[in-house]
Amino acid sequence: MTRMYVDAWDPSYGSSFEGGGEDGPASPSSAQVDTDVEVPAAEWAPIDVPASAPMPDVVFLVDGVRRNDAGLWTAEEDGTSYAGLAASFAAGVVRCDLARGSAELVDARVGRGLFTASPSAGDLQAGSVRYEVHRVSGTGEASKLPAAVQPSLTALEIDISGTARDGGDDLLVVDGPLRNRRQLPRTIGYVKTQQKQYLPAALTAVVTALRPGQRTPVFHLGTVWGGWSWYLRLPGGSGAPWSGIVRVECSPDLTPEQAIELAELSGATLPRFASSAYKDPRAPQNLVPIAGLERRLRGMLGDARVLHRALTLATARNRA
């Protein structure tokens, strides 16, 4: 009889894996993958966290949120028009002291921008809030403007990540792929939504066989933002093959030995932050400190309705 599972994630957030039903991500990746990094592919098996695995004294978790406040259009003097997007974004860092069992928000900042390809648009003052113009390349189609916000958010995350750390024996967990944050020391990217199938079927079976707290061997992804990567299963999943599975990655600039050390560190550290389904609609992948940080950051963005009205009034005054 076919087994069926209910994804622990609230359906309004999509799914913890996309495109493949209970068998996991169906979209195959075109990336070249080296699976013989830690052990030969023929010897792949779930790896337990060794009793001697190192533990960081402090874990920093960084995340960002963004929101589209209003879509805009410009009217240029030559009769042309360009789409624009007024967006708010925020980034923050939570410091978790593992010895003391405490967590605190150490930095959080808000940014706002007007994203458009218009050559004439300038900063937009909406009441007490200023949207700094960010000129996008190309024709600036409205459908592509939301993606233009991400580089500004990433830059803010990098900035606060650097200022929050004190240079001790810590670990920085970035919520999402590392991308251009690969230069940050002692840093791992935490990917909680699986969209691509990177491994062949025989090795994917190792991923779905993981028990809570176990990880796969380290492998290498040959993509533009590629690097060392591995899968880890968090506790608290539904029991479905891909429930509780996250993919973790680190910089390709590290040696294989350094990547394996970070893999062991992640296995010893991340499961303790796994969320519970009765508290979080994206459990267990949405880590508890990240969930709290997201709520705080969204509150810092301000009331969307008030900002939309302020933007409406500001553009009306500009037209007068």
PDB file of C-alpha atoms in Angstrom:
ATOM      1  CA  MET A   1       0.000   0.000   0.000  1.00  0.00           C
ATOM      2  CA  THR A   2       1.278   3.476  -0.901  1.00  0.00           C
ATOM      3  CA  ARG A   3       2.404   5.444   2.139  1.00  0.00           C
ATOM      4  CA  MET A   4       1.232   9.045   2.416  1.00  0.00           C
ATOM      5  CA  TYR A   5       2.502  11.885   4.537  1.00  0.00           C
ATOM      6  CA  VAL A   6       1.333  15.382   5.355  1.00  0.00           C
ATOM      7  CA  ASP A   7       4.104  17.946   4.960  1.00  0.00           C
ATOM      8  CA  ALA A   8       4.677  19.645   8.314  1.00  0.00           C
ATOM      9  CA  TRP A   9       4.993  23.004   6.583  1.00  0.00           C
ATOM     10  CA  ASP A  10       1.979  25.321   6.399  1.00  0.00           C
ATOM     11  CA  PRO A  11       0.908  25.159   2.700  1.00  0.00           C
ATOM     12  CA  SER A  12       0.951  28.989   2.518  1.00  0.00           C
ATOM     13  CA  TYR A  13       4.761  28.709   2.614  1.00  0.00           C
ATOM     14  CA  GLY A  14       4.887  26.235  -0.268  1.00  0.00           C
ATOM     15  CA  SER A  15       6.691  22.981   0.534  1.00  0.00           C
ATOM     16  CA  SER A  16       9.972  22.056   2.155  1.00  0.00           C
ATOM     17  CA  PHE A  17      10.803  20.378  -1.159  1.00  0.00           C
ATOM     18  CA  GLU A  18       9.477  21.547  -4.490  1.00  0.00           C
ATOM     19  CA  GLY A  19       8.342  19.725  -7.582  1.00  0.00           C
ATOM     20  CA  GLY A  20       8.698  16.085  -6.651  1.00  0.00           C
ATOM     21  CA  GLY A  21       5.982  15.102  -4.239  1.00  0.00           C
ATOM     22  CA  GLU A  22       7.078  12.811  -1.436  1.00  0.00           C
ATOM     23  CA  ASP A  23      10.029  11.602  -3.515  1.00  0.00           C
ATOM     24  CA  GLY A  24      11.725  14.971  -3.117  1.00  0.00           C
ATOM     25  CA  PRO A  25      12.898  17.563  -5.606  1.00  0.00           C
ATOM     26  CA  ALA A  26      12.216  16.425  -9.168  1.00  0.00           C
ATOM     27  CA  SER A  27      14.135  19.088 -11.065  1.00  0.00           C
ATOM     28  CA  PRO A  28      17.578  17.675 -11.870  1.00  0.00           C
ATOM     29  CA  SER A  29      20.541  20.018 -11.606  1.00  0.00           C
ATOM     30  CA  SER A  30      22.958  20.444 -14.492  1.00  0.00           C
ATOM     31  CA  ALA A  31      25.833  21.054 -12.072  1.00  0.00           C
ATOM     32  CA  GLN A  32      28.856  18.802 -12.153  1.00  0.00           C
ATOM     33  CA  VAL A  33      28.973  16.970  -8.833  1.00  0.00           C
ATOM     34  CA  ASP A  34      32.015  15.293  -7.277  1.00  0.00           C
ATOM     35  CA  THR A  35      30.729  12.750  -4.760  1.00  0.00           C
ATOM     36  CA  ASP A  36      34.129  11.216  -3.926  1.00  0.00           C
ATOM     37  CA  VAL A  37      35.283  14.035  -1.625  1.00  0.00           C
ATOM     38  CA  GLU A  38      34.924  12.495   1.847  1.00  0.00           C
ATOM     39  CA  VAL A  39      34.458   8.852   0.870  1.00  0.00           C
ATOM     40  CA  PRO A  40      34.138   7.129  -2.519  1.00  0.00           C
ATOM     41  CA  ALA A  41      30.593   7.222  -3.893  1.00  0.00           C
ATOM     42  CA  ALA A  42      30.370   3.438  -3.652  1.00  0.00           C
ATOM     43  CA  GLU A  43      30.894   3.696   0.134  1.00  0.00           C
ATOM     44  CA  TRP A  44      28.306   6.406   0.832  1.00  0.00           C
ATOM     45  CA  ALA A  45      26.282   5.812   3.994  1.00  0.00           C
ATOM     46  CA  PRO A  46      24.673   7.992   6.701  1.00  0.00           C
ATOM     47  CA  ILE A  47      27.247   9.536   9.041  1.00  0.00           C
ATOM     48  CA  ASP A  48      26.614   9.946  12.766  1.00  0.00           C
ATOM     49  CA  VAL A  49      27.939  12.932  14.675  1.00  0.00           C
ATOM     50  CA  PRO A  50      31.157  11.715  16.345  1.00  0.00           C
ATOM     51  CA  ALA A  51      31.352  12.060  20.112  1.00  0.00           C
ATOM     52  CA  SER A  52      34.497  14.110  19.618  1.00  0.00           C
ATOM     53  CA  ALA A  53      32.837  16.558  17.211  1.00  0.00           C
ATOM     54  CA  PRO A  54      33.854  20.140  18.028  1.00  0.00           C
ATOM     55  CA  MET A  55      31.242  22.542  19.336  1.00  0.00           C
ATOM     56  CA  PRO A  56      31.474  26.295  18.847  1.00  0.00           C
ATOM     57  CA  ASP A  57      31.244  28.527  21.894  1.00  0.00           C
ATOM     58  CA  VAL A  58      28.936  30.895  20.052  1.00  0.00           C
ATOM     59  CA  VAL A  59      26.660  30.538  17.016  1.00  0.00           C
ATOM     60  CA  PHE A  60      25.569  33.575  15.014  1.00  0.00           C
ATOM     61  CA  LEU A  61      22.518  33.218  12.779  1.00  0.00           C
ATOM     62  CA  VAL A  62      21.851  35.850  10.132  1.00  0.00           C
ATOM     63  CA  ASP A  63      18.713  36.295   8.080  1.00  0.00           C
ATOM     64  CA  GLY A  64      16.907  38.945   6.090  1.00  0.00           C
ATOM     65  CA  VAL A  65      13.355  39.726   5.036  1.00  0.00           C
ATOM     66  CA  ARG A  66      11.976  41.912   2.285  1.00  0.00           C
ATOM     67  CA  ARG A  67       8.616  43.308   1.295  1.00  0.00           C
ATOM     68  CA  ASN A  68       7.242  45.010  -1.787  1.00  0.00           C
ATOM     69  CA  ASP A  69       5.612  48.233  -0.573  1.00  0.00           C
ATOM     70  CA  ALA A  70       4.288  49.560  -3.890  1.00  0.00           C
ATOM     71  CA  GLY A  71       4.637  49.153  -7.631  1.00  0.00           C
ATOM     72  CA  LEU A  72       5.282  52.391  -9.513  1.00  0.00           C
ATOM     73  CA  TRP A  73       5.503  53.726 -13.049  1.00  0.00           C
ATOM     74  CA  THR A  74       7.452  56.727 -14.291  1.00  0.00           C
ATOM     75  CA  ALA A  75       6.462  59.144 -17.043  1.00  0.00           C
ATOM     76  CA  GLU A  76       9.609  60.353 -18.800  1.00  0.00           C
ATOM     77  CA  GLU A  77       9.888  63.623 -20.705  1.00  0.00           C
ATOM     78  CA  ASP A  78      10.313  61.757 -23.991  1.00  0.00           C
ATOM     79  CA  GLY A  79       7.002  59.963 -23.481  1.00  0.00           C
ATOM     80  CA  THR A  80       8.471  56.619 -22.376  1.00  0.00           C
ATOM     81  CA  SER A  81       7.621  54.908 -19.113  1.00  0.00           C
ATOM     82  CA  TYR A  82       9.527  52.649 -16.715  1.00  0.00           C
ATOM     83  CA  ALA A  83       8.314  50.308 -14.005  1.00  0.00           C
ATOM     84  CA  GLY A  84       9.474  50.893 -10.456  1.00  0.00           C
ATOM     85  CA  LEU A  85       9.283  49.015  -7.175  1.00  0.00           C
ATOM     86  CA  ALA A  86       9.372  50.602  -3.730  1.00  0.00           C
ATOM     87  CA  ALA A  87      10.617  47.904  -1.364  1.00  0.00           C
ATOM     88  CA  SER A  88      11.622  47.583   2.276  1.00  0.00           C
ATOM     89  CA  PHE A  89      14.152  45.066   3.534  1.00  0.00           C
ATOM     90  CA  ALA A  90      15.804  44.262   6.842  1.00  0.00           C
ATOM     91  CA  ALA A  91      18.598  42.028   8.110  1.00  0.00           C
ATOM     92  CA  GLY A  92      19.585  40.929  11.586  1.00  0.00           C
ATOM     93  CA  VAL A  93      21.935  38.709  13.566  1.00  0.00           C
ATOM     94  CA  VAL A  94      21.116  36.553  16.583  1.00  0.00           C
ATOM     95  CA  ARG A  95      23.954  35.536  18.910  1.00  0.00           C
ATOM     96  CA  CYS A  96      23.463  32.178  20.635  1.00  0.00           C
ATOM     97  CA  ASP A  97      25.791  31.445  23.557  1.00  0.00           C
ATOM     98  CA  LEU A  98      25.733  27.656  23.779  1.00  0.00           C
ATOM     99  CA  ALA A  99      27.496  27.507  27.154  1.00  0.00           C
ATOM    100  CA  ARG A 100      24.998  29.849  28.806  1.00  0.00           C
ATOM    101  CA  GLY A 101      21.983  28.669  26.814  1.00  0.00           C
ATOM    102  CA  SER A 102      21.065  32.223  25.885  1.00  0.00           C
ATOM    103  CA  ALA A 103      20.215  34.061  22.676  1.00  0.00           C
ATOM    104  CA  GLU A 104      20.143  37.777  21.942  1.00  0.00           C
ATOM    105  CA  LEU A 105      19.625  40.062  18.977  1.00  0.00           C
ATOM    106  CA  VAL A 106      22.936  41.852  18.460  1.00  0.00           C
ATOM    107  CA  ASP A 107      22.188  43.879  15.331  1.00  0.00           C
ATOM    108  CA  ALA A 108      19.252  44.594  13.041  1.00  0.00           C
ATOM    109  CA  ARG A 109      18.895  47.211  10.321  1.00  0.00           C
ATOM    110  CA  VAL A 110      16.275  48.329   7.830  1.00  0.00           C
ATOM    111  CA  GLY A 111      16.849  49.510   4.270  1.00  0.00           C
ATOM    112  CA  ARG A 112      14.434  50.864   1.694  1.00  0.00           C
ATOM    113  CA  GLY A 113      14.872  51.352  -2.007  1.00  0.00           C
ATOM    114  CA  LEU A 114      13.219  52.464  -5.203  1.00  0.00           C
ATOM    115  CA  PHE A 115      14.263  49.961  -7.872  1.00  0.00           C
ATOM    116  CA  THR A 116      13.827  51.082 -11.466  1.00  0.00           C
ATOM    117  CA  ALA A 117      15.578  51.394 -14.819  1.00  0.00           C
ATOM    118  CA  SER A 118      14.328  54.968 -15.185  1.00  0.00           C
ATOM    119  CA  PRO A 119      17.255  57.298 -15.979  1.00  0.00           C
ATOM    120  CA  SER A 120      15.506  60.270 -14.375  1.00  0.00           C
ATOM    121  CA  ALA A 121      14.089  58.826 -11.136  1.00  0.00           C
ATOM    122  CA  GLY A 122      15.616  60.000  -7.880  1.00  0.00           C
ATOM    123  CA  ASP A 123      15.216  59.187  -4.206  1.00  0.00           C
ATOM    124  CA  LEU A 124      11.586  59.213  -3.089  1.00  0.00           C
ATOM    125  CA  GLN A 125      10.605  60.735   0.243  1.00  0.00           C
ATOM    126  CA  ALA A 126       7.387  59.187   1.569  1.00  0.00           C
ATOM    127  CA  GLY A 127       6.534  60.932   4.822  1.00  0.00           C
ATOM    128  CA  SER A 128       9.402  60.241   7.214  1.00  0.00           C
ATOM    129  CA  VAL A 129      10.690  57.328   5.120  1.00  0.00           C
ATOM    130  CA  ARG A 130      13.192  57.715   2.300  1.00  0.00           C
ATOM    131  CA  TYR A 131      13.433  55.227  -0.564  1.00  0.00           C
ATOM    132  CA  GLU A 132      16.900  55.465  -2.087  1.00  0.00           C
ATOM    133  CA  VAL A 133      16.918  54.957  -5.847  1.00  0.00           C
ATOM    134  CA  HIS A 134      18.655  51.822  -7.144  1.00  0.00           C
ATOM    135  CA  ARG A 135      19.143  51.892 -10.898  1.00  0.00           C
ATOM    136  CA  VAL A 136      18.664  48.461 -12.442  1.00  0.00           C
ATOM    137  CA  SER A 137      20.204  47.425 -15.730  1.00  0.00           C
ATOM    138  CA  GLY A 138      18.332  46.502 -18.876  1.00  0.00           C
ATOM    139  CA  THR A 139      14.772  47.499 -19.643  1.00  0.00           C
ATOM    140  CA  GLY A 140      13.640  46.984 -16.057  1.00  0.00           C
ATOM    141  CA  GLU A 141      10.509  44.896 -16.616  1.00  0.00           C
ATOM    142  CA  ALA A 142       8.162  45.004 -13.646  1.00  0.00           C
ATOM    143  CA  SER A 143       8.303  41.208 -13.251  1.00  0.00           C
ATOM    144  CA  LYS A 144      12.083  41.309 -12.715  1.00  0.00           C
ATOM    145  CA  LEU A 145      12.202  44.126 -10.173  1.00  0.00           C
ATOM    146  CA  PRO A 146      11.516  42.010  -7.045  1.00  0.00           C
ATOM    147  CA  ALA A 147      14.690  40.022  -7.761  1.00  0.00           C
ATOM    148  CA  ALA A 148      16.644  43.290  -7.966  1.00  0.00           C
ATOM    149  CA  VAL A 149      16.060  43.813  -4.239  1.00  0.00           C
ATOM    150  CA  GLN A 150      18.068  40.739  -3.227  1.00  0.00           C
ATOM    151  CA  PRO A 151      21.594  42.174  -3.822  1.00  0.00           C
ATOM    152  CA  SER A 152      20.843  45.097  -1.504  1.00  0.00           C
ATOM    153  CA  LEU A 153      19.527  42.740   1.156  1.00  0.00           C
ATOM    154  CA  THR A 154      22.544  40.455   0.795  1.00  0.00           C
ATOM    155  CA  ALA A 155      24.923  43.423   1.134  1.00  0.00           C
ATOM    156  CA  LEU A 156      23.160  44.418   4.350  1.00  0.00           C
ATOM    157  CA  GLU A 157      23.433  40.874   5.701  1.00  0.00           C
ATOM    158  CA  ILE A 158      27.171  40.786   4.928  1.00  0.00           C
ATOM    159  CA  ASP A 159      27.713  44.134   6.622  1.00  0.00           C
ATOM    160  CA  ILE A 160      25.993  43.214   9.871  1.00  0.00           C
ATOM    161  CA  SER A 161      27.578  39.752   9.883  1.00  0.00           C
ATOM    162  CA  GLY A 162      31.017  41.328   9.947  1.00  0.00           C
ATOM    163  CA  THR A 163      30.277  43.829  12.691  1.00  0.00           C
ATOM    164  CA  ALA A 164      28.459  41.399  14.996  1.00  0.00           C
ATOM    165  CA  ARG A 165      31.228  38.825  15.307  1.00  0.00           C
ATOM    166  CA  ASP A 166      33.985  39.175  17.872  1.00  0.00           C
ATOM    167  CA  GLY A 167      36.568  36.928  16.244  1.00  0.00           C
ATOM    168  CA  GLY A 168      36.301  34.077  18.768  1.00  0.00           C
ATOM    169  CA  ASP A 169      35.581  30.392  18.260  1.00  0.00           C
ATOM    170  CA  ASP A 170      32.207  30.950  16.624  1.00  0.00           C
ATOM    171  CA  LEU A 171      30.104  29.711  13.732  1.00  0.00           C
ATOM    172  CA  LEU A 172      28.010  31.868  11.405  1.00  0.00           C
ATOM    173  CA  VAL A 173      24.865  30.302   9.916  1.00  0.00           C
ATOM    174  CA  VAL A 174      23.446  32.116   6.876  1.00  0.00           C
ATOM    175  CA  ASP A 175      19.793  31.337   6.197  1.00  0.00           C
ATOM    176  CA  GLY A 176      19.919  30.397   2.518  1.00  0.00           C
ATOM    177  CA  PRO A 177      22.702  29.697   0.010  1.00  0.00           C
ATOM    178  CA  LEU A 178      26.035  31.434   0.568  1.00  0.00           C
ATOM    179  CA  ARG A 179      26.312  32.898  -2.944  1.00  0.00           C
ATOM    180  CA  ASN A 180      28.593  35.955  -2.683  1.00  0.00           C
ATOM    181  CA  ARG A 181      29.012  35.548   1.093  1.00  0.00           C
ATOM    182  CA  ARG A 182      31.521  32.754   0.578  1.00  0.00           C
ATOM    183  CA  GLN A 183      34.379  34.951   1.824  1.00  0.00           C
ATOM    184  CA  LEU A 184      33.004  35.066   5.379  1.00  0.00           C
ATOM    185  CA  PRO A 185      35.101  32.901   7.761  1.00  0.00           C
ATOM    186  CA  ARG A 186      33.663  29.916   9.655  1.00  0.00           C
ATOM    187  CA  THR A 187      30.389  30.273   7.767  1.00  0.00           C
ATOM    188  CA  ILE A 188      27.837  27.793   6.457  1.00  0.00           C
ATOM    189  CA  GLY A 189      24.816  28.327   4.231  1.00  0.00           C
ATOM    190  CA  TYR A 190      21.607  26.713   5.431  1.00  0.00           C
ATOM    191  CA  VAL A 191      19.189  25.738   2.640  1.00  0.00           C
ATOM    192  CA  LYS A 192      15.849  24.567   4.041  1.00  0.00           C
ATOM    193  CA  THR A 193      13.882  24.294   0.765  1.00  0.00           C
ATOM    194  CA  GLN A 194      15.136  21.663  -1.696  1.00  0.00           C
ATOM    195  CA  GLN A 195      14.472  22.619  -5.309  1.00  0.00           C
ATOM    196  CA  LYS A 196      17.140  20.718  -7.248  1.00  0.00           C
ATOM    197  CA  GLN A 197      18.160  17.088  -7.424  1.00  0.00           C
ATOM    198  CA  TYR A 198      21.963  17.141  -7.222  1.00  0.00           C
ATOM    199  CA  LEU A 199      22.738  13.475  -6.572  1.00  0.00           C
ATOM    200  CA  PRO A 200      22.206  10.333  -8.635  1.00  0.00           C
ATOM    201  CA  ALA A 201      19.422   8.004  -7.512  1.00  0.00           C
ATOM    202  CA  ALA A 202      21.714   5.613  -5.644  1.00  0.00           C
ATOM    203  CA  LEU A 203      23.104   8.423  -3.479  1.00  0.00           C
ATOM    204  CA  THR A 204      19.731  10.132  -3.080  1.00  0.00           C
ATOM    205  CA  ALA A 205      18.679   6.952  -1.314  1.00  0.00           C
ATOM    206  CA  VAL A 206      21.353   7.721   1.300  1.00  0.00           C
ATOM    207  CA  VAL A 207      19.777  11.147   1.870  1.00  0.00           C
ATOM    208  CA  THR A 208      16.311   9.729   2.459  1.00  0.00           C
ATOM    209  CA  ALA A 209      17.746   7.014   4.734  1.00  0.00           C
ATOM    210  CA  LEU A 210      19.228   9.562   7.144  1.00  0.00           C
ATOM    211  CA  ARG A 211      18.020   9.426  10.728  1.00  0.00           C
ATOM    212  CA  PRO A 212      17.669  12.632  12.776  1.00  0.00           C
ATOM    213  CA  GLY A 213      21.105  14.082  13.443  1.00  0.00           C
ATOM    214  CA  GLN A 214      22.800  12.130  10.664  1.00  0.00           C
ATOM    215  CA  ARG A 215      24.380  13.659   7.558  1.00  0.00           C
ATOM    216  CA  THR A 216      25.619  12.537   4.167  1.00  0.00           C
ATOM    217  CA  PRO A 217      29.270  12.652   3.169  1.00  0.00           C
ATOM    218  CA  VAL A 218      30.521  15.963   1.791  1.00  0.00           C
ATOM    219  CA  PHE A 219      30.294  16.448  -1.977  1.00  0.00           C
ATOM    220  CA  HIS A 220      31.305  19.254  -4.333  1.00  0.00           C
ATOM    221  CA  LEU A 221      28.987  21.284  -6.569  1.00  0.00           C
ATOM    222  CA  GLY A 222      30.525  22.734  -9.726  1.00  0.00           C
ATOM    223  CA  THR A 223      28.098  25.640 -10.164  1.00  0.00           C
ATOM    224  CA  VAL A 224      28.699  29.388 -10.419  1.00  0.00           C
ATOM    225  CA  TRP A 225      28.085  29.708  -6.682  1.00  0.00           C
ATOM    226  CA  GLY A 226      29.102  26.133  -6.014  1.00  0.00           C
ATOM    227  CA  GLY A 227      31.186  24.764  -3.202  1.00  0.00           C
ATOM    228  CA  TRP A 228      31.251  21.981  -0.648  1.00  0.00           C
ATOM    229  CA  SER A 229      27.863  20.661   0.402  1.00  0.00           C
ATOM    230  CA  TRP A 230      26.112  17.928   2.388  1.00  0.00           C
ATOM    231  CA  TYR A 231      22.617  16.944   3.549  1.00  0.00           C
ATOM    232  CA  LEU A 232      21.504  16.750   7.175  1.00  0.00           C
ATOM    233  CA  ARG A 233      18.254  15.516   8.734  1.00  0.00           C
ATOM    234  CA  LEU A 234      16.859  17.498  11.657  1.00  0.00           C
ATOM    235  CA  PRO A 235      14.738  15.932  14.416  1.00  0.00           C
ATOM    236  CA  GLY A 236      10.992  16.472  14.485  1.00  0.00           C
ATOM    237  CA  GLY A 237      10.004  15.628  10.915  1.00  0.00           C
ATOM    238  CA  SER A 238       6.917  13.730   9.829  1.00  0.00           C
ATOM    239  CA  GLY A 239       8.785  10.597   8.766  1.00  0.00           C
ATOM    240  CA  ALA A 240       8.382  11.278   5.033  1.00  0.00           C
ATOM    241  CA  PRO A 241      11.534  10.600   2.993  1.00  0.00           C
ATOM    242  CA  TRP A 242      12.522  14.286   2.680  1.00  0.00           C
ATOM    243  CA  SER A 243      10.951  15.607   5.877  1.00  0.00           C
ATOM    244  CA  GLY A 244      13.459  17.506   8.005  1.00  0.00           C
ATOM    245  CA  ILE A 245      16.149  17.360   5.315  1.00  0.00           C
ATOM    246  CA  VAL A 246      18.296  20.467   4.840  1.00  0.00           C
ATOM    247  CA  ARG A 247      21.260  21.065   2.583  1.00  0.00           C
ATOM    248  CA  VAL A 248      24.276  22.777   4.116  1.00  0.00           C
ATOM    249  CA  GLU A 249      27.118  24.352   2.170  1.00  0.00           C
ATOM    250  CA  CYS A 250      30.406  26.115   2.742  1.00  0.00           C
ATOM    251  CA  SER A 251      32.914  28.060   0.691  1.00  0.00           C
ATOM    252  CA  PRO A 252      34.728  26.352  -2.201  1.00  0.00           C
ATOM    253  CA  ASP A 253      37.848  28.220  -1.092  1.00  0.00           C
ATOM    254  CA  LEU A 254      38.195  25.833   1.857  1.00  0.00           C
ATOM    255  CA  THR A 255      40.144  22.587   1.709  1.00  0.00           C
ATOM    256  CA  PRO A 256      38.216  19.297   1.752  1.00  0.00           C
ATOM    257  CA  GLU A 257      39.420  18.738   5.317  1.00  0.00           C
ATOM    258  CA  GLN A 258      38.076  22.132   6.418  1.00  0.00           C
ATOM    259  CA  ALA A 259      34.741  21.413   4.728  1.00  0.00           C
ATOM    260  CA  ILE A 260      34.450  18.053   6.516  1.00  0.00           C
ATOM    261  CA  GLU A 261      35.212  19.769   9.824  1.00  0.00           C
ATOM    262  CA  LEU A 262      32.365  22.241   9.195  1.00  0.00           C
ATOM    263  CA  ALA A 263      30.075  19.349   8.248  1.00  0.00           C
ATOM    264  CA  GLU A 264      30.778  17.694  11.611  1.00  0.00           C
ATOM    265  CA  LEU A 265      30.231  21.046  13.323  1.00  0.00           C
ATOM    266  CA  SER A 266      26.866  21.497  11.607  1.00  0.00           C
ATOM    267  CA  GLY A 267      25.714  18.032  12.654  1.00  0.00           C
ATOM    268  CA  ALA A 268      26.576  18.761  16.271  1.00  0.00           C
ATOM    269  CA  THR A 269      25.034  22.242  16.269  1.00  0.00           C
ATOM    270  CA  LEU A 270      22.038  22.670  13.957  1.00  0.00           C
ATOM    271  CA  PRO A 271      19.724  19.924  15.326  1.00  0.00           C
ATOM    272  CA  ARG A 272      19.546  21.681  18.703  1.00  0.00           C
ATOM    273  CA  PHE A 273      17.902  24.669  16.973  1.00  0.00           C
ATOM    274  CA  ALA A 274      15.225  22.646  15.111  1.00  0.00           C
ATOM    275  CA  SER A 275      11.700  24.001  15.529  1.00  0.00           C
ATOM    276  CA  SER A 276       8.538  22.162  16.581  1.00  0.00           C
ATOM    277  CA  ALA A 277       5.458  21.807  14.384  1.00  0.00           C
ATOM    278  CA  TYR A 278       3.072  23.177  17.025  1.00  0.00           C
ATOM    279  CA  LYS A 279       5.115  26.390  17.172  1.00  0.00           C
ATOM    280  CA  ASP A 280       6.281  26.903  13.598  1.00  0.00           C
ATOM    281  CA  PRO A 281       4.484  26.165  10.286  1.00  0.00           C
ATOM    282  CA  ARG A 282       7.847  25.385   8.650  1.00  0.00           C
ATOM    283  CA  ALA A 283       9.125  22.963  11.285  1.00  0.00           C
ATOM    284  CA  PRO A 284      11.613  21.531  11.779  1.00  0.00           C
ATOM    285  CA  GLN A 285      13.702  23.297   9.120  1.00  0.00           C
ATOM    286  CA  ASN A 286      12.919  26.868  10.193  1.00  0.00           C
ATOM    287  CA  LEU A 287      15.389  27.138  13.065  1.00  0.00           C
ATOM    288  CA  VAL A 288      14.035  28.626  16.298  1.00  0.00           C
ATOM    289  CA  PRO A 289      16.412  31.645  16.393  1.00  0.00           C
ATOM    290  CA  ILE A 290      15.698  32.354  12.714  1.00  0.00           C
ATOM    291  CA  ALA A 291      11.935  32.257  13.284  1.00  0.00           C
ATOM    292  CA  GLY A 292      12.207  34.773  16.107  1.00  0.00           C
ATOM    293  CA  LEU A 293      14.513  36.968  14.056  1.00  0.00           C
ATOM    294  CA  GLU A 294      12.130  36.965  11.091  1.00  0.00           C
ATOM    295  CA  ARG A 295       9.247  38.117  13.297  1.00  0.00           C
ATOM    296  CA  ARG A 296      11.361  40.938  14.722  1.00  0.00           C
ATOM    297  CA  LEU A 297      12.563  42.064  11.302  1.00  0.00           C
ATOM    298  CA  ARG A 298       9.073  42.083   9.779  1.00  0.00           C
ATOM    299  CA  GLY A 299       7.916  44.267  12.628  1.00  0.00           C
ATOM    300  CA  MET A 300      10.768  46.679  11.911  1.00  0.00           C
ATOM    301  CA  LEU A 301       9.611  47.121   8.305  1.00  0.00           C
ATOM    302  CA  GLY A 302       6.628  49.152   9.509  1.00  0.00           C
ATOM    303  CA  ASP A 303       2.952  49.066   8.599  1.00  0.00           C
ATOM    304  CA  ALA A 304       2.607  48.222   4.914  1.00  0.00           C
ATOM    305  CA  ARG A 305      -0.680  50.094   4.604  1.00  0.00           C
ATOM    306  CA  VAL A 306       0.753  53.288   6.086  1.00  0.00           C
ATOM    307  CA  LEU A 307       3.778  53.131   3.797  1.00  0.00           C
ATOM    308  CA  HIS A 308       1.628  52.475   0.736  1.00  0.00           C
ATOM    309  CA  ARG A 309      -0.483  55.523   1.536  1.00  0.00           C
ATOM    310  CA  ALA A 310       2.643  57.642   2.123  1.00  0.00           C
ATOM    311  CA  LEU A 311       4.038  56.539  -1.241  1.00  0.00           C
ATOM    312  CA  THR A 312       0.734  57.358  -2.944  1.00  0.00           C
ATOM    313  CA  LEU A 313       0.727  60.864  -1.450  1.00  0.00           C
ATOM    314  CA  ALA A 314       4.407  61.423  -2.248  1.00  0.00           C
ATOM    315  CA  THR A 315       4.026  60.526  -5.927  1.00  0.00           C
ATOM    316  CA  ALA A 316       0.907  62.682  -6.162  1.00  0.00           C
ATOM    317  CA  ARG A 317       2.854  65.669  -4.846  1.00  0.00           C
ATOM    318  CA  ASN A 318       5.649  65.000  -7.339  1.00  0.00           C
ATOM    319  CA  ARG A 319       3.129  65.145 -10.170  1.00  0.00           C
ATOM    320  CA  ALA A 320       1.648  68.456  -9.008  1.00  0.00           C
TER     321      ALA A 320
END
